[in-house]
């Protein structure tokens, strides 16, 4: 059910209810439960007669996720580890600020891209998530947001485990459901990618103004290749050509993510190179102090002075930027820290 648009869900439910001899208004009742009520099961739909809830549950699934583990940070961040039907697990994170409540969700179990600074990269790829499994992270998080935080989710970022554009069809379907089913504004949904060009061009052709974030981390081929193996397949000049095409279609600001690793990619000269690379693009750079991961004990986040120098160098070249404060560090919910243990059954957080 969760994999389809509101209209398609209605088209599926209408003949089903008719077949059970139920009046047409039942369809609207069920719909309301799914999209507004964030129902996880047909049993919750208490204004539907019990006699039709059973056949509904038999015919359709609402893909309830089992929360295997919940961690609450001192800063209000809430991390969930969800168990999927086949026992695989993915994480999502609710990040409250004064103005926003952002959900960071996963698009794959693990990731194949092996970025050197990312914990998920060392975990490897397990499988794709289905559209309903992506949407269900939102639906189940929305319930927690309403119950525990008393507010709805205002923004969604595809920045959990996985590379969204390497699971393109499922991600596009999930975007359609978040937007068209749950009614989240397209501008409030950000897809973050290492820079998979076919996916970027596909997003460019979509009519909805979803936000695009590109994980850059280095402005030169050699350095980026050291950090991100994908640079070999989609090198920077081609990536930026695609981004210019994207902006030709969309005329929307592109965000870059730049994780600052002490002494590795934080030289101000690199900020200048980044500014040159981005010339002509409307863009904004999010600077993320590196979150240490066990696989790279020798890497540290850049210090405050180095971050300040890098940011100032960008600003000096007219490139808007902001330093992102790590959230949920005490529960290993910060950028790049999401991972699952392979066999132990317990999250290694
Ligand atoms: N695959 C997508 C989305 C997942 S990662 C992408 O790469 O964009 C979300 C962001 O967290 C990316 O910008 C990623 O580069 C960044 N990140 C990964 N590991 C990190 C770490 N250890 N410290 C800080 N940021 C990290």
Coordinates of C-alpha atoms and ligand atoms in Angstrom, one line a residue, residues 104 107 111 113 115 117-120 158-164 191-195 213-217 228 257-260 288-293 334-337, ligand 1:
X104 CA 17.1 11.5 8.0
X107 CA 17.6 4.3 1.1
X111 CA 26.1 0.9 0.7
X113 CA 30.2 3.1 -2.6
X115 CA 33.5 6.3 0.8
X117 CA 35.2 8.5 5.8
X118 CA 31.8 6.8 6.1
X119 CA 30.9 4.0 8.5
X120 CA 28.3 2.6 6.1
X158 CA 17.9 11.0 2.2
X159 CA 21.1 11.0 4.1
X160 CA 20.9 7.8 6.2
X161 CA 22.4 4.6 5.1
X162 CA 22.8 4.0 1.4
X163 CA 23.1 6.0 -1.9
X164 CA 19.6 7.1 -2.9
X191 CA 18.0 13.8 -1.9
X192 CA 21.7 13.5 -1.2
X193 CA 24.1 11.8 -3.6
X194 CA 27.8 11.1 -4.1
X195 CA 27.1 12.3 -7.6
X213 CA 22.5 17.8 -2.2
X214 CA 25.8 16.5 -3.6
X215 CA 28.5 15.1 -1.4
X216 CA 31.7 16.7 -2.7
X217 CA 34.4 16.5 0.0
X228 CA 35.4 8.6 -2.7
X257 CA 28.3 18.6 1.5
X258 CA 31.9 18.9 2.5
X259 CA 33.1 16.9 5.4
X260 CA 36.2 18.5 6.9
X288 CA 30.4 19.1 8.3
X289 CA 33.1 18.5 10.8
X290 CA 34.2 14.9 10.3
X291 CA 32.6 12.5 12.7
X292 CA 35.3 9.9 13.7
X293 CA 34.6 6.3 12.8
X334 CA 25.6 11.8 13.5
X335 CA 26.4 11.9 9.8
X336 CA 28.3 8.9 8.6
X337 CA 28.0 7.0 11.8
Ligands
LIG1 N1 25.1 8.4 -0.1 C1 24.5 9.7 0.1 C2 23.8 9.9 1.4 C3 24.3 9.4 2.7 S1 25.6 10.2 3.6 C4 25.7 10.8 0.0 O1 26.8 10.4 0.1 O2 25.4 11.9 -0.2 C5 25.0 11.7 4.1 C6 26.2 12.7 4.3 O3 27.0 12.4 5.4 C7 27.1 12.7 3.0 O4 27.4 14.0 2.7 C8 28.4 12.0 3.6 O5 29.5 12.3 2.8 C9 28.4 12.5 5.0 N2 29.3 11.7 5.9 C10 29.5 10.4 5.7 N3 30.4 10.0 6.7 C11 30.7 11.0 7.4 C12 31.5 11.3 8.6 N4 32.1 10.2 9.2 N5 31.5 12.5 9.1 C13 30.8 13.5 8.6 N6 30.1 13.4 7.5 C14 30.0 12.1 6.9

